[in-house]
Short mmCIF file of C-alpha atoms and ligand atoms in Angstrom, two decimals:
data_model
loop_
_atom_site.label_atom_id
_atom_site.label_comp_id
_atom_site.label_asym_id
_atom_site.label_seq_id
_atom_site.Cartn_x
_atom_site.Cartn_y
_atom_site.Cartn_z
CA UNK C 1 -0.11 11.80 -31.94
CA UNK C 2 1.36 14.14 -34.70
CA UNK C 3 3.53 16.69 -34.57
CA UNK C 4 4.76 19.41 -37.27
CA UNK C 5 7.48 21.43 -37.12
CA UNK C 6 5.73 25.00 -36.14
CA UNK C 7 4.86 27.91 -38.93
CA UNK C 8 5.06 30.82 -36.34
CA UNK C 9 7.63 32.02 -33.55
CA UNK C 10 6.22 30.80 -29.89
CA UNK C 11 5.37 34.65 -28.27
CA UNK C 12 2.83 35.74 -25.03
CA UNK C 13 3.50 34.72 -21.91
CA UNK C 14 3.05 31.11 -19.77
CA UNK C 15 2.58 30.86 -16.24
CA UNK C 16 3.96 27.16 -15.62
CA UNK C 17 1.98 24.51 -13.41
CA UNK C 18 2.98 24.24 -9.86
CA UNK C 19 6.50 22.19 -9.10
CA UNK C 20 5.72 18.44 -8.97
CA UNK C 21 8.27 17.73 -6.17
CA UNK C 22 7.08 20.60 -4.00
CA UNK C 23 3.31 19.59 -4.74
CA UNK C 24 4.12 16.03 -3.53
CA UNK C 25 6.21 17.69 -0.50
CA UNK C 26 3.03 20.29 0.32
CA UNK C 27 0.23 17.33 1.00
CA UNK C 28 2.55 14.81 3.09
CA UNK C 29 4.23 17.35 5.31
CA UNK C 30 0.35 18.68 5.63
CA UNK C 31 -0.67 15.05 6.84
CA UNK C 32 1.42 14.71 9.05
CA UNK C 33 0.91 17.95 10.83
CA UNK C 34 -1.63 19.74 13.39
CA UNK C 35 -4.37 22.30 11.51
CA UNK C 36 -5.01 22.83 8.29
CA UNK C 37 -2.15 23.15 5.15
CA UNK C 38 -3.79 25.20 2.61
CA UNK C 39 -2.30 24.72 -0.90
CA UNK C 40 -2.42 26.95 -4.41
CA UNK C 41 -0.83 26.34 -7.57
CA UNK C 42 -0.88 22.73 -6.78
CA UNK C 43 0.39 20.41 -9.60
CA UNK C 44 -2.63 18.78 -10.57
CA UNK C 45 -0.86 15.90 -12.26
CA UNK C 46 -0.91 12.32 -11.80
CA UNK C 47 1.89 11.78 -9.81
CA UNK C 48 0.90 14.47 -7.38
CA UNK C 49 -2.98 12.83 -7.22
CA UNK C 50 -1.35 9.70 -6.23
CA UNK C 51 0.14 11.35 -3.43
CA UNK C 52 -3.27 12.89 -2.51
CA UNK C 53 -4.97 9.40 -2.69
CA UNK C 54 -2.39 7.77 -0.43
CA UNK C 55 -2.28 9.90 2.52
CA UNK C 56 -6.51 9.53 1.90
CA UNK C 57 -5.95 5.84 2.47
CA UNK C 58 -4.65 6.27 5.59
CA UNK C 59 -7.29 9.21 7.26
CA UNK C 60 -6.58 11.91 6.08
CA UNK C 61 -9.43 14.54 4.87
CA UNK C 62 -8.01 16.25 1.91
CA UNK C 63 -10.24 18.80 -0.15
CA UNK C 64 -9.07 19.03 -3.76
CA UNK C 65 -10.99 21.67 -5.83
CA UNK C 66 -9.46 24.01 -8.94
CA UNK C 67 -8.80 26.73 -6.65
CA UNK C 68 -6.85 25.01 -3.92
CA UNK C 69 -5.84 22.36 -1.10
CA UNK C 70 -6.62 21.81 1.82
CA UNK C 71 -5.02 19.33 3.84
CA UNK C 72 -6.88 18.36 7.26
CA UNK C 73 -3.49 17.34 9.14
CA UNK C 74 -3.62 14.89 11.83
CA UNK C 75 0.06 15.47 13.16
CA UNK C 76 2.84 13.24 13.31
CA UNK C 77 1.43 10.00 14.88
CA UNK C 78 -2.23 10.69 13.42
CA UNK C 79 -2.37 8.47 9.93
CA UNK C 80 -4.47 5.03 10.63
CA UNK C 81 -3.70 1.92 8.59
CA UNK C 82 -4.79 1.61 5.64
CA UNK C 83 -7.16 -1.36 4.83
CA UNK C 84 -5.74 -1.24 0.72
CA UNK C 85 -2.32 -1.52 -0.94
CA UNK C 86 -1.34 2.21 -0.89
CA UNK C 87 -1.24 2.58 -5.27
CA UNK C 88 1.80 5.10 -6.18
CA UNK C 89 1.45 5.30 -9.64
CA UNK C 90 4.10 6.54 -11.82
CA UNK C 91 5.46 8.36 -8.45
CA UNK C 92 9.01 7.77 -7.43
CA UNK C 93 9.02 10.30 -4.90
CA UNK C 94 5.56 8.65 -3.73
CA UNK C 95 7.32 6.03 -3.20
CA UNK C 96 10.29 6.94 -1.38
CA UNK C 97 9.17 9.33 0.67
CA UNK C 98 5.85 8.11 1.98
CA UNK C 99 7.95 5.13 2.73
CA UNK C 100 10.18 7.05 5.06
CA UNK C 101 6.95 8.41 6.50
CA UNK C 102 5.73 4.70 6.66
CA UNK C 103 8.98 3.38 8.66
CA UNK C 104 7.72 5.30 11.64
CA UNK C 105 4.24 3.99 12.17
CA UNK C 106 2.99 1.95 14.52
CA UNK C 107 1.08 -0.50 11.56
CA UNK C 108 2.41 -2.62 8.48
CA UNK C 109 1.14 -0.89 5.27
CA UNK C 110 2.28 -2.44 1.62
CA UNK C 111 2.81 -0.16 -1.80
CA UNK C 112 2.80 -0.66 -5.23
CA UNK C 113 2.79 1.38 -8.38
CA UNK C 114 2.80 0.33 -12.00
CA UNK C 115 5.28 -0.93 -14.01
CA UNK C 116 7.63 1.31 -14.54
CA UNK C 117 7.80 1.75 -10.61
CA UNK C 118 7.77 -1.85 -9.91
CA UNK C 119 11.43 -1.88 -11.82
CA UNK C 120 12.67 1.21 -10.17
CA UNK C 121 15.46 0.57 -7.65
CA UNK C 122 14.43 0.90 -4.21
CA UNK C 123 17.41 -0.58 -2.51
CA UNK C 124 18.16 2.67 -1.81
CA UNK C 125 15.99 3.23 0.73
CA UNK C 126 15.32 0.16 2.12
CA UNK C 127 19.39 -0.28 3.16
CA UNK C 128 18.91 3.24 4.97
CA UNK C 129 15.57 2.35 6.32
CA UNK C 130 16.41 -0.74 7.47
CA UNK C 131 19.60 0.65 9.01
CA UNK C 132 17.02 3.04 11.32
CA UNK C 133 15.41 -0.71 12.30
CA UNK C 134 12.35 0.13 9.89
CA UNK C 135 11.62 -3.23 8.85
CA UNK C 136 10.85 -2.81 5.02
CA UNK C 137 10.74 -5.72 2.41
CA UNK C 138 10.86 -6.02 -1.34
CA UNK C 139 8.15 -8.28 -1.56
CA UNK C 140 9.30 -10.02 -4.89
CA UNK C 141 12.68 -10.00 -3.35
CA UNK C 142 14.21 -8.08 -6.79
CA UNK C 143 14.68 -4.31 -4.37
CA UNK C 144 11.54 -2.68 -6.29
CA UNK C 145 8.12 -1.84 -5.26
CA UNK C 146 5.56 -3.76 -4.09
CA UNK C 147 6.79 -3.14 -0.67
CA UNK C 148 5.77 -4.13 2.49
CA UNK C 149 6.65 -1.80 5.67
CA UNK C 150 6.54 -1.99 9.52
CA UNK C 151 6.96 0.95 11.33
CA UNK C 152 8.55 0.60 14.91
CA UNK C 153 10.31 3.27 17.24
CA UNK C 154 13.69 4.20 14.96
CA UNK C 155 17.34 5.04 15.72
CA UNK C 156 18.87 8.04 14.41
CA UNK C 157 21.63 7.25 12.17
CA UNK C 158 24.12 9.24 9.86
CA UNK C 159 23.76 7.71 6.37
CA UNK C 160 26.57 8.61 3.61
CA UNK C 161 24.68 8.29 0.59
CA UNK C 162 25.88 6.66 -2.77
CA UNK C 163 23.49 8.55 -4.77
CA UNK C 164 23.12 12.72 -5.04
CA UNK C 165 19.68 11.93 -4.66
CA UNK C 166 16.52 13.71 -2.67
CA UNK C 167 14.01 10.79 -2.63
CA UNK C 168 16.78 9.06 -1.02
CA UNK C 169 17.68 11.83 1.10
CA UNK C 170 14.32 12.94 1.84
CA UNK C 171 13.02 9.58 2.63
CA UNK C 172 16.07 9.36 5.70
CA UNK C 173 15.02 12.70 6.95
CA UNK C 174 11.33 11.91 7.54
CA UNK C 175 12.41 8.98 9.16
CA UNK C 176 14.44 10.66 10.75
CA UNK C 177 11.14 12.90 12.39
CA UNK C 178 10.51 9.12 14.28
CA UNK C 179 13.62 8.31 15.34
CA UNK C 180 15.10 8.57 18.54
CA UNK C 181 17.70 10.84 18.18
CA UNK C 182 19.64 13.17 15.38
CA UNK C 183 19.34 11.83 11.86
CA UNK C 184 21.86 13.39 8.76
CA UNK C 185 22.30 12.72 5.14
CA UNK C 186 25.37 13.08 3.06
CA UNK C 187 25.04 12.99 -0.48
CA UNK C 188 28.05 13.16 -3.01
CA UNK C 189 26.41 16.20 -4.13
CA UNK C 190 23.36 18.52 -3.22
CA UNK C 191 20.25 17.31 -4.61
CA UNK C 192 17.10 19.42 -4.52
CA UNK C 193 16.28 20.64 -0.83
CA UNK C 194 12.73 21.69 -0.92
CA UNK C 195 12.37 18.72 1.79
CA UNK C 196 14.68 20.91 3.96
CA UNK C 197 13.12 24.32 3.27
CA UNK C 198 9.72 23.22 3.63
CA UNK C 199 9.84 21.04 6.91
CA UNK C 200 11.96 24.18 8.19
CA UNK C 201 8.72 26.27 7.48
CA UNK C 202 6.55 23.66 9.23
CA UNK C 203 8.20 23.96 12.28
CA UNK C 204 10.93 21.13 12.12
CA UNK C 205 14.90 21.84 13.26
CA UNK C 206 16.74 20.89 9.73
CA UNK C 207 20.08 22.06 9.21
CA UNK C 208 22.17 22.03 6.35
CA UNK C 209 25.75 22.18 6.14
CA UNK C 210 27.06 21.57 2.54
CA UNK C 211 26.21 18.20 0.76
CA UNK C 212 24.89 17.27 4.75
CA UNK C 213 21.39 17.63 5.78
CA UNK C 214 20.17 16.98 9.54
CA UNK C 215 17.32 16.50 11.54
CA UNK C 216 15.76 16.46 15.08
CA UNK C 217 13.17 13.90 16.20
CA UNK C 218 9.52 14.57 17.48
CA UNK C 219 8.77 18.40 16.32
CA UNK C 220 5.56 20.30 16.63
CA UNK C 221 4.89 20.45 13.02
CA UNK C 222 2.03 22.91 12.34
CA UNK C 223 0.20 23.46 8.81
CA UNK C 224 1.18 26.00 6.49
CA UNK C 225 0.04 28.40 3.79
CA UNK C 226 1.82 27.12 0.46
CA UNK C 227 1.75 28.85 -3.16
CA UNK C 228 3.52 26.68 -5.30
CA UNK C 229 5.79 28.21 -7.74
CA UNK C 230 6.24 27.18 -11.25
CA UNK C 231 7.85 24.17 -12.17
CA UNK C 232 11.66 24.86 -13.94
CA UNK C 233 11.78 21.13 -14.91
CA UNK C 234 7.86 21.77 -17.09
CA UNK C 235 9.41 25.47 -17.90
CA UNK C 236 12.48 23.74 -19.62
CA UNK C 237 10.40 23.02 -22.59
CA UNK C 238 9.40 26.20 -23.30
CA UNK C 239 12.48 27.84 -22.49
CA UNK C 240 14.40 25.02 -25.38
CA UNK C 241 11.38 25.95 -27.50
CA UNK C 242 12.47 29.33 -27.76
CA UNK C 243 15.60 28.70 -28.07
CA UNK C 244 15.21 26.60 -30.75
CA UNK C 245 12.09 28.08 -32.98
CA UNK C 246 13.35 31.43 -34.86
CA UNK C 247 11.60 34.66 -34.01
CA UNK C 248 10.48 33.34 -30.71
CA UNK C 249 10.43 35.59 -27.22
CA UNK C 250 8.48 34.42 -24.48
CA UNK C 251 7.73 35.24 -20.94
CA UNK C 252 7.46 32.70 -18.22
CA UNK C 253 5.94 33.93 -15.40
CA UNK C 254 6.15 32.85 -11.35
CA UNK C 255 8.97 30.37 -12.00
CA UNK C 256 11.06 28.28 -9.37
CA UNK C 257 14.51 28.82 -9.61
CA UNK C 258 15.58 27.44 -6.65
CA UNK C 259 19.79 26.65 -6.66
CA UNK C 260 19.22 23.24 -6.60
CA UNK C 261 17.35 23.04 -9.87
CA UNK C 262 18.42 25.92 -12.07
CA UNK C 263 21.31 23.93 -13.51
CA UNK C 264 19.03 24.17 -17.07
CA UNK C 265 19.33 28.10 -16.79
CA UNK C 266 23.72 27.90 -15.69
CA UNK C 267 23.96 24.92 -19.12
CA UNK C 268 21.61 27.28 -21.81
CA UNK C 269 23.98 30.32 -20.66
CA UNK C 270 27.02 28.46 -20.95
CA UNK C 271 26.02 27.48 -24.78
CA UNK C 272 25.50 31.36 -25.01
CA UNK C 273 21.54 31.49 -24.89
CA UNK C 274 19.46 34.73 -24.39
CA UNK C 275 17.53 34.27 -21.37
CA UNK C 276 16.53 37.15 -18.72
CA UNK C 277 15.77 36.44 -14.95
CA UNK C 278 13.04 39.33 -14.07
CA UNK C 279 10.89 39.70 -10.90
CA UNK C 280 13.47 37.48 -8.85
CA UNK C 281 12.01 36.98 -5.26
CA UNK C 282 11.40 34.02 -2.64
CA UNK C 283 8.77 32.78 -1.87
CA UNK C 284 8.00 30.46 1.31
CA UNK C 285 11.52 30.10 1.10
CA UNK C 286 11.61 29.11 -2.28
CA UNK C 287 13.34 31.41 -5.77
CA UNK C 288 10.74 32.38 -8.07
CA UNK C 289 11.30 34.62 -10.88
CA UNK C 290 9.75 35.44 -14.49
CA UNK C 291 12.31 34.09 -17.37
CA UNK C 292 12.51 36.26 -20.69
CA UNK C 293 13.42 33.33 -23.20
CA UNK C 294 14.67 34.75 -27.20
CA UNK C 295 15.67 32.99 -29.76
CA UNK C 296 19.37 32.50 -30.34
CA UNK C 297 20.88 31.28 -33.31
CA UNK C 298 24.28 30.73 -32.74
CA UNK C 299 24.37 28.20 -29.48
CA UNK C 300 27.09 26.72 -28.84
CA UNK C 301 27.78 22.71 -27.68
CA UNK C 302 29.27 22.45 -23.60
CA UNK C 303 30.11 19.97 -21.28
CA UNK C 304 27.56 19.29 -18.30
CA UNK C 305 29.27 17.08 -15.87
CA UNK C 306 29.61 16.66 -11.97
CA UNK C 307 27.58 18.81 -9.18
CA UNK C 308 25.61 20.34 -11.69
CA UNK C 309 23.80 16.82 -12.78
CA UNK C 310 21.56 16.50 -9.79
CA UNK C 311 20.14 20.44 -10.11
CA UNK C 312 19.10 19.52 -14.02
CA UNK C 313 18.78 15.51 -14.05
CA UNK C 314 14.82 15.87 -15.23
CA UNK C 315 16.27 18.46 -17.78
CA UNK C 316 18.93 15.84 -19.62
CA UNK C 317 15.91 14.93 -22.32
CA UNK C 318 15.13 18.14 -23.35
CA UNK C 319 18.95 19.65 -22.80
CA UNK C 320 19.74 17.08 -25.49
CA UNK C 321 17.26 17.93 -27.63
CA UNK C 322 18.84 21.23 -27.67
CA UNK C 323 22.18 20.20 -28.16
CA UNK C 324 21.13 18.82 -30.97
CA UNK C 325 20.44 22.38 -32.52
CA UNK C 326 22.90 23.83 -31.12
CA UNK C 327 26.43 24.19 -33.33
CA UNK C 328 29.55 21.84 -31.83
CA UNK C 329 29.70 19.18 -29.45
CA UNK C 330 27.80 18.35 -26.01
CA UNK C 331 28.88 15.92 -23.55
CA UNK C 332 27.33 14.90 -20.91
CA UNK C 333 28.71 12.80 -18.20
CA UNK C 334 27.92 11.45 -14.32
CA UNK C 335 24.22 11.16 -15.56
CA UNK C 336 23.84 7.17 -15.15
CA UNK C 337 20.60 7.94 -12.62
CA UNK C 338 18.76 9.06 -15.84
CA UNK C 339 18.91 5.10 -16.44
CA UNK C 340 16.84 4.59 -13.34
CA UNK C 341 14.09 6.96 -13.65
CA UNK C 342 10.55 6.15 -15.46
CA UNK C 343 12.05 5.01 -18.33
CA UNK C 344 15.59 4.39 -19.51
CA UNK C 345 16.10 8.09 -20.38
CA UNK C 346 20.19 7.73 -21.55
CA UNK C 347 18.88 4.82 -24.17
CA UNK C 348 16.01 6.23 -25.36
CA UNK C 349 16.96 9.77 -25.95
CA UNK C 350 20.27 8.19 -27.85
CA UNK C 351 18.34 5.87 -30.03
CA UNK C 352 15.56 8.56 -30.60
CA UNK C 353 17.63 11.54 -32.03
CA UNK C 354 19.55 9.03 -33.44
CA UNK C 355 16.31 8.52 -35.39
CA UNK C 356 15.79 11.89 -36.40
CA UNK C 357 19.13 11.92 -37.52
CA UNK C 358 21.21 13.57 -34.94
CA UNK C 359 24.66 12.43 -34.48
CA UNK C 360 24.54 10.77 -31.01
CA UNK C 361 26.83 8.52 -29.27
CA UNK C 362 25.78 6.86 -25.60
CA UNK C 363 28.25 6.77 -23.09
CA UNK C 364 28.24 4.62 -19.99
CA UNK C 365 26.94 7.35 -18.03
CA UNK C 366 26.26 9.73 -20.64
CA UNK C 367 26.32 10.89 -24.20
CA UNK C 368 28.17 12.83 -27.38
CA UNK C 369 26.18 15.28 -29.21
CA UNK C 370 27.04 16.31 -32.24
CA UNK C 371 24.61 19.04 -32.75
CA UNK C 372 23.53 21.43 -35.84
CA UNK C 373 22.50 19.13 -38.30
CA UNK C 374 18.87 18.93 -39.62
CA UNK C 375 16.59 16.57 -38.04
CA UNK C 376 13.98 14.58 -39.95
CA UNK C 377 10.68 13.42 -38.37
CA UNK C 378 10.19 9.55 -37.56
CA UNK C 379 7.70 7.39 -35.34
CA UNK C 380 8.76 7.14 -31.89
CA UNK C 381 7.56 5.36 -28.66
CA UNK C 382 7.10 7.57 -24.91
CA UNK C 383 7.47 4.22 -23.65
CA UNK C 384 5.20 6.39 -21.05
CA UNK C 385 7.53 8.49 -19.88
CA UNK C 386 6.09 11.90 -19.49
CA UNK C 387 9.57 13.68 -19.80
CA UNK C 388 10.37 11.92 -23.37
CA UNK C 389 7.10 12.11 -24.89
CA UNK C 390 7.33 16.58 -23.99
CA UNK C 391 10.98 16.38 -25.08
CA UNK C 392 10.28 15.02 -28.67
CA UNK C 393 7.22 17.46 -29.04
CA UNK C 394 10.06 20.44 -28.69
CA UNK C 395 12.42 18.31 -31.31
CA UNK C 396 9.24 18.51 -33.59
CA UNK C 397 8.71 22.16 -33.54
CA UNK C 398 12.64 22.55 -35.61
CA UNK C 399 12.69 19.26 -37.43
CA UNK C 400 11.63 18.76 -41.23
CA UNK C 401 9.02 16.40 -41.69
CA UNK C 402 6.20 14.49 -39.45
CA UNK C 403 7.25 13.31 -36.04
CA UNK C 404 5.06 10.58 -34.66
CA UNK C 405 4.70 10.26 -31.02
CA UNK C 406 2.98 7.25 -29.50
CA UNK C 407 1.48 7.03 -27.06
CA UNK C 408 1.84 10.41 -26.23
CA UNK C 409 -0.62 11.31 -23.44
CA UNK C 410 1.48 10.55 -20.55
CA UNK C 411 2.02 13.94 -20.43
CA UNK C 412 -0.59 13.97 -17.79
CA UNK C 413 2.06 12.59 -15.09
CA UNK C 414 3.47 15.89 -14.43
CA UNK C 415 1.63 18.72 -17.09
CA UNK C 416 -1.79 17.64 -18.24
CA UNK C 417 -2.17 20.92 -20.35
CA UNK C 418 1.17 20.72 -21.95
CA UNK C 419 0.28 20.14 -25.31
CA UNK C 420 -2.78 22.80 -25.35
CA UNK C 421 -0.31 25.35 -23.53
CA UNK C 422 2.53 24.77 -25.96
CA UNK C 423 -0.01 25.39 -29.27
CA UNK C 424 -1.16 27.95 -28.15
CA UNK C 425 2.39 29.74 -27.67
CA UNK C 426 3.01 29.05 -31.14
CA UNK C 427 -0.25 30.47 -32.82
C1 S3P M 501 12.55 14.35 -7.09
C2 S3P M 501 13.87 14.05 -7.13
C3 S3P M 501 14.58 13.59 -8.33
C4 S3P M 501 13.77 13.83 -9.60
C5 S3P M 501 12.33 13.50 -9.44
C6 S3P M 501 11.70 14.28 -8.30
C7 S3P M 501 11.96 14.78 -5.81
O1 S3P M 501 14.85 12.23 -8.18
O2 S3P M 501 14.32 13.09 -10.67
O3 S3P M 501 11.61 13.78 -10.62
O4 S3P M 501 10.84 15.31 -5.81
O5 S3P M 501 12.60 14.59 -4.77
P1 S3P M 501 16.19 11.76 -7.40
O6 S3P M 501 16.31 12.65 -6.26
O7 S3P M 501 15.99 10.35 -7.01
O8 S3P M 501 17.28 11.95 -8.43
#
């Protein structure tokens, strides 16, 4: 697909798609509890349909139309076995949290995704797992999907995790729902806690004490009402967009900005961006708020290191694409998880604004940005990865000449209408 740096300012307003990780959150916590979970604003993305045809698999009536959810829960002990190989997708957080879901069954269920999943690390929650007495296998043996797991009665455990990291942390925790005592997580830093918030409003006990999250066995979980608010990690492109693309001002309306994930909006303000947070409420116990987003010409290079990685780690692609407009140097550091996600995200984003011409060095767990210089187009590969294929289509809206994007329409994994959304802001 081609892309052409844009003629006209992006202006109007954008209400983003529904957050992918509370989407995914929204139908298994509605499984697994009694009544009916009715969900708007549901992501209707790839990642979150895998979810939706998993929890299918194993009995559970779920209604899917334009307008909403609905999630016929069956309660805690009510999914059956499913007779085929539960199929994840492109879904990490499929995968690690349906298999904390799956350690505390009473059958043996196997998943599997496709390739880019089947070379994701999922050590990290089969040590934990395992740990609780789930009995979960790598079934090549290499600690990545396919997996095989059989659920038995688990032991509560407290798990000091390696990794800031809420798959990991929210796999433990629903485990922890069929275990036989307490269960806590302790991460080096906080990760996103929409697991915590949202099994709260379900009617489990979760506490949360600093970087430790806890949980009681056995609750009456009941189904909920849930409006999903805007996703901040889909919203990052538009707000760089602006940034970026002279003349622009844009409004993005209903937007999470939960303090777990607005480490985009704390990095653009530290390189002196013009962004406005309007309309700030909650929401289910979520932060929504509309984000005013103007151009700003003079941005300035920053350091993004420590706590604030794991509140903007799906943000590093596009935050380096705007370091590279930006005047000065951008480091980034403690972001060697971005290795580990769909796609290689610390290699690829170095060798493709490398491309463009950017001056860009890769660290070990990082990289250098020497930003402000002009960027030329060049022919680049997604290599699927939804978050690199949207990230170059920003870098193409400021750069001089044809940017080539192949294989561009993973998009669909998180934002199906990105590319029809994003033309339309700059007509
Ligand atoms: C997610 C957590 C993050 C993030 C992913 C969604 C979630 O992964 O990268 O896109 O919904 O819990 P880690 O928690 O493993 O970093």
């Amino acid at each position: 697909m081609e892309f052409h740096k844009t003629e006209k300012p992006l202006r109007g307003e954008i209400t983003i798609p529904g957050d992918k990780s509370i989407s995914h959150r929204s139908v298994m916590f509605g499984a697994i509890s009694q009544g009916t979970t009715e969900i708007t604003n549901f992501l209707q993305g790839q990642d979150c349909l895998s979810t939706i045809s998993c929890f299918r698999k194993m009995g559970i009536e779920i209604e899917n139309t334009s307008e909403r959810i609905l999630v016929h829960g069956r309660g805690l002990h009510g999914l059956t076995a499913p007779t085929e190989i539960l199929d994840v997708g492109n879904s990490g957080t499929t995968t690690r949290l349906i298999s904390g879901i799956l350690a505390g069954q009473d059958f043996t269920s196997e998943l599997t995704g496709d390739a880019s999943i089947q070379k994701r690390p999922m050590g990290r929650i089969i040590k934990p797992l395992s740990m609780m007495d789930a009995t979960i296998e790598s079934i090549k043996g290499n600690g990545c999907a396919p997996l095989r797991i059989s659920g038995h009665a688990l032991k509560g455990i407290h798990y000091q995790s390696p990794v800031a990291s809420a798959q990991v942390k929210s796999s433990i925790l629903l485990a922890g729902l069929y275990a036989d005592g307490k269960t806590s997580v302790t991460e080096p830093a906080l990760s996103r806690n929409h697991t915590e918030i949202m099994l709260r409003s379900f009617g489990a006990t979760v506490t949360s004490e600093g970087t430790t999250a806890s949980i009681l066995p056995d609750p009456d979980l009941h189904g909920q009402k849930i409006e999903v608010p805007g996703d901040i990690s889909s919203a990052a492109y538009f707000i760089v967009a602006a940034l970026i693309v002279p003349g622009s001002e844009i409004l993005i309306k209903n937007c999470g900005i939960n303090e777990t994930r607005d480490g985009i909006l704390r990095v653009c303000r530290a390189m002196g961006a013009d962004i406005t947070v309007l309309n700030a409420h909650t929401s289910g116990g979520e932060a929504v708020a509309d984000l005013l987003v103007r151009y700003t010409p003079d941005l300035k290079g920053c350091v993004i290191e420590g706590d604030i990685i794991p509140t903007l780690i799906d943000e590093i692609p596009v935050i380096a694409v705007l370091a590279a407009f930006a005047d000065g140097t951008t480091t980034i550091r403690n972001a060697e998880e971005l290795k580990v996600k769909e796609s290689n995200r610390l290699d690829i984003m170095v060798h493709h604004l490398s491309e463009m011409g950017c001056d860009i060095t890769g660290t070990e767990d990082g990289m250098i940005i020497n930003g402000g210089k002009t960027l030329q187009g060049a022919v680049l590969d997604s290599f699927l990865d939804h978050r690199i294929a949207m990230s170059f289509a920003i870098a193409s809206l400021a750069c001089e000449s044809t940017l080539t994007i192949r294989r561009a329409d993973c998009v669909n994994i998180s934002y199906p209408a990105f590319y029809q959304d994003l033309e339309r802001l700059c007509r």
